[in-house]
PDB file of C-alpha atoms in Angstrom:
ATOM      1  CA  UNK A   3      16.956  -8.870 -12.965  1.00 45.00           C
ATOM      2  CA  UNK A   4      18.545  -5.652 -14.167  1.00 63.00           C
ATOM      3  CA  UNK A   5      17.001  -2.316 -13.335  1.00 83.00           C
ATOM      4  CA  UNK A   6      14.753  -1.303 -10.487  1.00 94.00           C
ATOM      5  CA  UNK A   7      11.969  -3.306  -8.923  1.00 95.00           C
ATOM      6  CA  UNK A   8       9.062  -2.443  -6.679  1.00 96.00           C
ATOM      7  CA  UNK A   9       6.702  -4.694  -4.742  1.00 95.00           C
ATOM      8  CA  UNK A  10       3.221  -3.859  -3.561  1.00 95.00           C
ATOM      9  CA  UNK A  11       2.462  -5.848  -0.382  1.00 94.00           C
ATOM     10  CA  UNK A  12      -0.786  -5.824   1.513  1.00 93.00           C
ATOM     11  CA  UNK A  13      -4.309  -7.042   2.102  1.00 91.00           C
ATOM     12  CA  UNK A  14      -7.339  -7.500  -0.159  1.00 88.00           C
ATOM     13  CA  UNK A  15      -6.879  -4.049  -1.704  1.00 86.00           C
ATOM     14  CA  UNK A  16      -3.617  -5.281  -3.245  1.00 90.00           C
ATOM     15  CA  UNK A  17      -5.142  -8.607  -4.345  1.00 92.00           C
ATOM     16  CA  UNK A  18      -8.093  -6.827  -5.945  1.00 89.00           C
ATOM     17  CA  UNK A  19      -5.834  -4.151  -7.438  1.00 90.00           C
ATOM     18  CA  UNK A  20      -3.645  -6.828  -9.040  1.00 94.00           C
ATOM     19  CA  UNK A  21      -6.762  -8.435 -10.523  1.00 89.00           C
ATOM     20  CA  UNK A  22      -7.938  -5.039 -11.788  1.00 90.00           C
ATOM     21  CA  UNK A  23      -4.595  -4.370 -13.492  1.00 90.00           C
ATOM     22  CA  UNK A  24      -4.619  -7.857 -15.029  1.00 94.00           C
ATOM     23  CA  UNK A  25      -8.208  -7.822 -16.321  1.00 92.00           C
ATOM     24  CA  UNK A  26      -9.265  -4.234 -17.023  1.00 92.00           C
ATOM     25  CA  UNK A  27      -9.980  -3.176 -20.567  1.00 92.00           C
ATOM     26  CA  UNK A  28      -8.809   0.349 -19.744  1.00 92.00           C
ATOM     27  CA  UNK A  29      -5.921   0.928 -22.167  1.00 93.00           C
ATOM     28  CA  UNK A  30      -4.305   3.434 -19.775  1.00 93.00           C
ATOM     29  CA  UNK A  31      -3.595   0.648 -17.268  1.00 93.00           C
ATOM     30  CA  UNK A  32      -0.351  -1.324 -17.612  1.00 93.00           C
ATOM     31  CA  UNK A  33       0.985  -4.178 -15.453  1.00 92.00           C
ATOM     32  CA  UNK A  34       4.119  -2.199 -14.604  1.00 92.00           C
ATOM     33  CA  UNK A  35       2.064   0.942 -13.870  1.00 95.00           C
ATOM     34  CA  UNK A  36       3.361   2.401 -17.130  1.00 93.00           C
ATOM     35  CA  UNK A  37       6.883   2.597 -15.710  1.00 94.00           C
ATOM     36  CA  UNK A  38       9.138   0.875 -18.237  1.00 90.00           C
ATOM     37  CA  UNK A  39      12.197   1.171 -16.008  1.00 91.00           C
ATOM     38  CA  UNK A  40      10.650  -0.465 -12.927  1.00 94.00           C
ATOM     39  CA  UNK A  41       9.599  -4.115 -12.631  1.00 94.00           C
ATOM     40  CA  UNK A  42       6.451  -4.362 -10.449  1.00 96.00           C
ATOM     41  CA  UNK A  43       5.455  -7.349  -8.289  1.00 94.00           C
ATOM     42  CA  UNK A  44       2.225  -7.770  -6.351  1.00 94.00           C
ATOM     43  CA  UNK A  45       1.582  -9.709  -3.115  1.00 92.00           C
ATOM     44  CA  UNK A  46      -1.948  -9.251  -1.801  1.00 89.00           C
ATOM     45  CA  UNK A  47      -3.875 -11.533   0.519  1.00 89.00           C
ATOM     46  CA  UNK A  48      -7.413 -10.872   1.709  1.00 87.00           C
ATOM     47  CA  UNK A  49      -7.714 -10.407   5.463  1.00 88.00           C
ATOM     48  CA  UNK A  50      -3.968  -9.884   5.897  1.00 92.00           C
ATOM     49  CA  UNK A  51      -2.893  -8.035   9.002  1.00 92.00           C
ATOM     50  CA  UNK A  52       0.411  -6.382   9.908  1.00 94.00           C
ATOM     51  CA  UNK A  53       1.324  -9.225  12.274  1.00 89.00           C
ATOM     52  CA  UNK A  54       0.708 -11.736   9.494  1.00 86.00           C
ATOM     53  CA  UNK A  55       3.418 -10.113   7.405  1.00 85.00           C
ATOM     54  CA  UNK A  56       5.733  -9.785  10.409  1.00 72.00           C
ATOM     55  CA  UNK A  57       5.331 -13.485  11.171  1.00 74.00           C
ATOM     56  CA  UNK A  58       5.433 -14.733   7.570  1.00 75.00           C
ATOM     57  CA  UNK A  59       8.570 -16.238   6.207  1.00 59.00           C
ATOM     58  CA  UNK A  60       9.409 -13.441   3.807  1.00 70.00           C
ATOM     59  CA  UNK A  61      12.582 -15.105   2.554  1.00 69.00           C
ATOM     60  CA  UNK A  62      10.752 -16.786  -0.346  1.00 72.00           C
ATOM     61  CA  UNK A  63       8.953 -13.639  -1.381  1.00 75.00           C
ATOM     62  CA  UNK A  64      12.024 -11.463  -1.002  1.00 76.00           C
ATOM     63  CA  UNK A  65      14.786 -13.764  -2.304  1.00 77.00           C
ATOM     64  CA  UNK A  66      15.488 -11.001  -4.787  1.00 85.00           C
ATOM     65  CA  UNK A  67      14.476  -8.015  -2.671  1.00 90.00           C
ATOM     66  CA  UNK A  68      12.862  -5.137  -4.500  1.00 95.00           C
ATOM     67  CA  UNK A  69      14.405  -1.702  -4.308  1.00 97.00           C
ATOM     68  CA  UNK A  70      11.053  -0.257  -3.266  1.00 97.00           C
ATOM     69  CA  UNK A  71       8.181  -1.701  -1.230  1.00 97.00           C
ATOM     70  CA  UNK A  72       4.753  -0.129  -1.058  1.00 97.00           C
ATOM     71  CA  UNK A  73       2.720  -1.365   1.905  1.00 97.00           C
ATOM     72  CA  UNK A  74      -1.084  -1.202   1.878  1.00 95.00           C
ATOM     73  CA  UNK A  75      -1.799  -2.677   5.287  1.00 96.00           C
ATOM     74  CA  UNK A  76      -3.435  -1.957   8.640  1.00 96.00           C
ATOM     75  CA  UNK A  77      -7.134  -1.661   7.815  1.00 93.00           C
ATOM     76  CA  UNK A  78      -7.939  -5.217   8.872  1.00 92.00           C
ATOM     77  CA  UNK A  79      -6.104  -4.652  12.158  1.00 96.00           C
ATOM     78  CA  UNK A  80      -8.208  -1.551  12.880  1.00 95.00           C
ATOM     79  CA  UNK A  81     -11.462  -3.292  11.893  1.00 92.00           C
ATOM     80  CA  UNK A  82     -10.617  -6.131  14.310  1.00 92.00           C
ATOM     81  CA  UNK A  83     -10.317  -3.714  17.224  1.00 93.00           C
ATOM     82  CA  UNK A  84      -6.567  -3.155  17.408  1.00 96.00           C
ATOM     83  CA  UNK A  85      -5.665   0.280  18.759  1.00 97.00           C
ATOM     84  CA  UNK A  86      -4.320   2.778  16.175  1.00 98.00           C
ATOM     85  CA  UNK A  87      -1.154   3.295  18.255  1.00 98.00           C
ATOM     86  CA  UNK A  88      -0.419  -0.437  18.191  1.00 98.00           C
ATOM     87  CA  UNK A  89      -1.107  -0.759  14.468  1.00 98.00           C
ATOM     88  CA  UNK A  90       1.187   2.184  13.710  1.00 98.00           C
ATOM     89  CA  UNK A  91       3.955   0.740  15.883  1.00 97.00           C
ATOM     90  CA  UNK A  92       3.600  -2.680  14.223  1.00 96.00           C
ATOM     91  CA  UNK A  93       3.854  -1.048  10.793  1.00 97.00           C
ATOM     92  CA  UNK A  94       6.952   0.865  11.904  1.00 98.00           C
ATOM     93  CA  UNK A  95       8.524  -2.441  13.031  1.00 95.00           C
ATOM     94  CA  UNK A  96       7.666  -4.029   9.679  1.00 95.00           C
ATOM     95  CA  UNK A  97       9.298  -1.115   7.833  1.00 97.00           C
ATOM     96  CA  UNK A  98      12.489  -1.516   9.867  1.00 97.00           C
ATOM     97  CA  UNK A  99      12.495  -5.284   9.319  1.00 94.00           C
ATOM     98  CA  UNK A 100      12.070  -4.883   5.548  1.00 94.00           C
ATOM     99  CA  UNK A 101      15.011  -2.487   5.442  1.00 96.00           C
ATOM    100  CA  UNK A 102      17.393  -4.173   7.879  1.00 95.00           C
ATOM    101  CA  UNK A 103      16.721  -7.868   7.256  1.00 92.00           C
ATOM    102  CA  UNK A 104      15.649  -7.855   3.606  1.00 92.00           C
ATOM    103  CA  UNK A 105      17.645  -4.864   2.365  1.00 94.00           C
ATOM    104  CA  UNK A 106      14.719  -3.026   0.836  1.00 96.00           C
ATOM    105  CA  UNK A 107      16.097   0.416   0.072  1.00 97.00           C
ATOM    106  CA  UNK A 108      12.923   2.497   0.397  1.00 98.00           C
ATOM    107  CA  UNK A 109       9.493   1.734   1.860  1.00 98.00           C
ATOM    108  CA  UNK A 110       6.337   3.709   1.230  1.00 98.00           C
ATOM    109  CA  UNK A 111       3.540   3.006   3.682  1.00 98.00           C
ATOM    110  CA  UNK A 112       0.264   3.813   1.960  1.00 96.00           C
ATOM    111  CA  UNK A 113      -2.141   5.613   4.215  1.00 95.00           C
ATOM    112  CA  UNK A 114      -4.850   3.424   5.672  1.00 94.00           C
ATOM    113  CA  UNK A 115      -7.993   3.831   3.602  1.00 83.00           C
ATOM    114  CA  UNK A 116     -11.302   4.944   5.044  1.00 84.00           C
ATOM    115  CA  UNK A 117     -14.432   2.936   4.291  1.00 78.00           C
ATOM    116  CA  UNK A 118     -17.810   4.037   3.036  1.00 80.00           C
ATOM    117  CA  UNK A 119     -19.449   1.322   5.146  1.00 75.00           C
ATOM    118  CA  UNK A 120     -17.465   1.270   8.356  1.00 72.00           C
ATOM    119  CA  UNK A 121     -17.915  -0.129  11.856  1.00 71.00           C
ATOM    120  CA  UNK A 122     -18.244   2.382  14.672  1.00 76.00           C
ATOM    121  CA  UNK A 123     -15.149   4.625  14.939  1.00 94.00           C
ATOM    122  CA  UNK A 124     -13.306   2.761  12.150  1.00 90.00           C
ATOM    123  CA  UNK A 125     -12.697   5.883  10.023  1.00 88.00           C
ATOM    124  CA  UNK A 126     -11.714   7.929  13.099  1.00 95.00           C
ATOM    125  CA  UNK A 127      -9.199   5.249  14.081  1.00 96.00           C
ATOM    126  CA  UNK A 128      -7.843   5.108  10.530  1.00 93.00           C
ATOM    127  CA  UNK A 129      -7.241   8.862  10.546  1.00 95.00           C
ATOM    128  CA  UNK A 130      -5.562   8.668  13.968  1.00 98.00           C
ATOM    129  CA  UNK A 131      -3.349   5.783  12.806  1.00 98.00           C
ATOM    130  CA  UNK A 132      -2.325   7.784   9.717  1.00 97.00           C
ATOM    131  CA  UNK A 133      -1.364  10.775  11.908  1.00 98.00           C
ATOM    132  CA  UNK A 134       0.697   8.540  14.197  1.00 98.00           C
ATOM    133  CA  UNK A 135       2.384   6.895  11.195  1.00 98.00           C
ATOM    134  CA  UNK A 136       3.309  10.298   9.795  1.00 97.00           C
ATOM    135  CA  UNK A 137       5.069  11.155  13.064  1.00 97.00           C
ATOM    136  CA  UNK A 138       6.783   7.756  13.395  1.00 98.00           C
ATOM    137  CA  UNK A 139       8.027   7.597   9.818  1.00 98.00           C
ATOM    138  CA  UNK A 140       9.264  11.175   9.490  1.00 96.00           C
ATOM    139  CA  UNK A 141      12.361  10.173  11.480  1.00 95.00           C
ATOM    140  CA  UNK A 142      13.152   7.151   9.297  1.00 98.00           C
ATOM    141  CA  UNK A 143      15.196   8.198   6.241  1.00 97.00           C
ATOM    142  CA  UNK A 144      14.215   5.125   4.202  1.00 98.00           C
ATOM    143  CA  UNK A 145      10.438   5.391   4.670  1.00 98.00           C
ATOM    144  CA  UNK A 146       7.485   7.706   4.207  1.00 97.00           C
ATOM    145  CA  UNK A 147       3.717   7.669   4.690  1.00 97.00           C
ATOM    146  CA  UNK A 148       2.192   7.917   1.218  1.00 97.00           C
ATOM    147  CA  UNK A 149      -1.083   9.821   0.857  1.00 94.00           C
ATOM    148  CA  UNK A 150      -3.447   8.766  -1.921  1.00 89.00           C
ATOM    149  CA  UNK A 151      -4.434  11.980  -3.661  1.00 81.00           C
ATOM    150  CA  UNK A 152      -7.922  12.460  -5.032  1.00 69.00           C
ATOM    151  CA  UNK A 153      -9.484   9.575  -3.144  1.00 70.00           C
ATOM    152  CA  UNK A 154     -10.712  10.784   0.242  1.00 68.00           C
ATOM    153  CA  UNK A 155     -12.602  13.785  -1.135  1.00 66.00           C
ATOM    154  CA  UNK A 156     -13.580  12.360  -4.516  1.00 62.00           C
ATOM    155  CA  UNK A 157     -16.867  13.612  -5.920  1.00 64.00           C
ATOM    156  CA  UNK A 158     -17.431  10.147  -7.423  1.00 74.00           C
ATOM    157  CA  UNK A 159     -18.389   6.864  -5.798  1.00 76.00           C
ATOM    158  CA  UNK A 160     -15.196   4.790  -5.664  1.00 69.00           C
ATOM    159  CA  UNK A 161     -16.613   1.773  -3.820  1.00 72.00           C
ATOM    160  CA  UNK A 162     -18.301  -1.473  -4.771  1.00 64.00           C
ATOM    161  CA  UNK A 163     -21.455  -2.478  -2.914  1.00 80.00           C
ATOM    162  CA  UNK A 164     -19.607  -3.686   0.203  1.00 75.00           C
ATOM    163  CA  UNK A 165     -18.527  -0.091   0.946  1.00 70.00           C
ATOM    164  CA  UNK A 166     -14.992  -1.312   1.695  1.00 76.00           C
ATOM    165  CA  UNK A 167     -13.319  -2.191  -1.613  1.00 72.00           C
ATOM    166  CA  UNK A 168     -12.888  -0.042  -4.694  1.00 77.00           C
ATOM    167  CA  UNK A 169     -14.694  -0.214  -7.999  1.00 79.00           C
ATOM    168  CA  UNK A 170     -12.832   0.351 -11.279  1.00 76.00           C
ATOM    169  CA  UNK A 171     -12.823   4.118 -10.772  1.00 83.00           C
ATOM    170  CA  UNK A 172     -11.354   3.724  -7.290  1.00 80.00           C
ATOM    171  CA  UNK A 173      -8.789   1.215  -8.517  1.00 77.00           C
ATOM    172  CA  UNK A 174      -7.741   3.597 -11.258  1.00 87.00           C
ATOM    173  CA  UNK A 175      -7.193   6.272  -8.594  1.00 85.00           C
ATOM    174  CA  UNK A 176      -5.019   3.751  -6.720  1.00 90.00           C
ATOM    175  CA  UNK A 177      -3.215   2.978  -9.989  1.00 92.00           C
ATOM    176  CA  UNK A 178      -2.295   6.636 -10.380  1.00 92.00           C
ATOM    177  CA  UNK A 179      -1.245   6.879  -6.726  1.00 91.00           C
ATOM    178  CA  UNK A 180       0.892   3.719  -6.741  1.00 95.00           C
ATOM    179  CA  UNK A 181       2.560   4.896  -9.949  1.00 96.00           C
ATOM    180  CA  UNK A 182       3.467   8.212  -8.312  1.00 96.00           C
ATOM    181  CA  UNK A 183       4.640   6.357  -5.195  1.00 97.00           C
ATOM    182  CA  UNK A 184       7.040   4.294  -7.332  1.00 97.00           C
ATOM    183  CA  UNK A 185       8.358   7.435  -9.011  1.00 96.00           C
ATOM    184  CA  UNK A 186       8.853   9.081  -5.613  1.00 97.00           C
ATOM    185  CA  UNK A 187      10.520   5.946  -4.214  1.00 97.00           C
ATOM    186  CA  UNK A 188      12.886   5.844  -7.167  1.00 96.00           C
ATOM    187  CA  UNK A 189      13.846   9.474  -6.501  1.00 96.00           C
ATOM    188  CA  UNK A 190      14.837   8.524  -2.931  1.00 96.00           C
ATOM    189  CA  UNK A 191      17.272   5.763  -3.900  1.00 94.00           C
ATOM    190  CA  UNK A 192      20.957   6.520  -3.459  1.00 65.00           C
TER     191      UNK A 192
END
């Protein structure tokens, strides 16, 4: 395929986001995030953890590697009791693998998302993991921690009843953020 491509890889947030983009009646929402020059692919699997991606055979999914990967991963690891330091290190290893083995040019790691209904210390551990990721990724020229703007302090309810996943309003906020992440990623390509 000619032109640039980006791939959003992650857990249930990505699966649900893909479904939102496919089925919403909101005319502002486009499959390619409204970016005519970038082909967008989605790979979301509910319950996915960082180690799952590390251990998957990515060759099939990345036969034609995208220029940009956006990772939305880590929340399931934290909710299953994995230490924030370990999750951050695993994500760093995944970033390096995507770049070195699959020749992805730029990787944006989306910040781990807090939950409205969260197990004890989940949100604290998410914030700690995000701080560690910021420090780990600032020394990697082909990666960055991406912060979702307008989500954490939103005055609106962005969650469905489970308190974990986003409603349409929350998914539209993600839509805007992922679009800006793609634009930023494109600006970082040589």
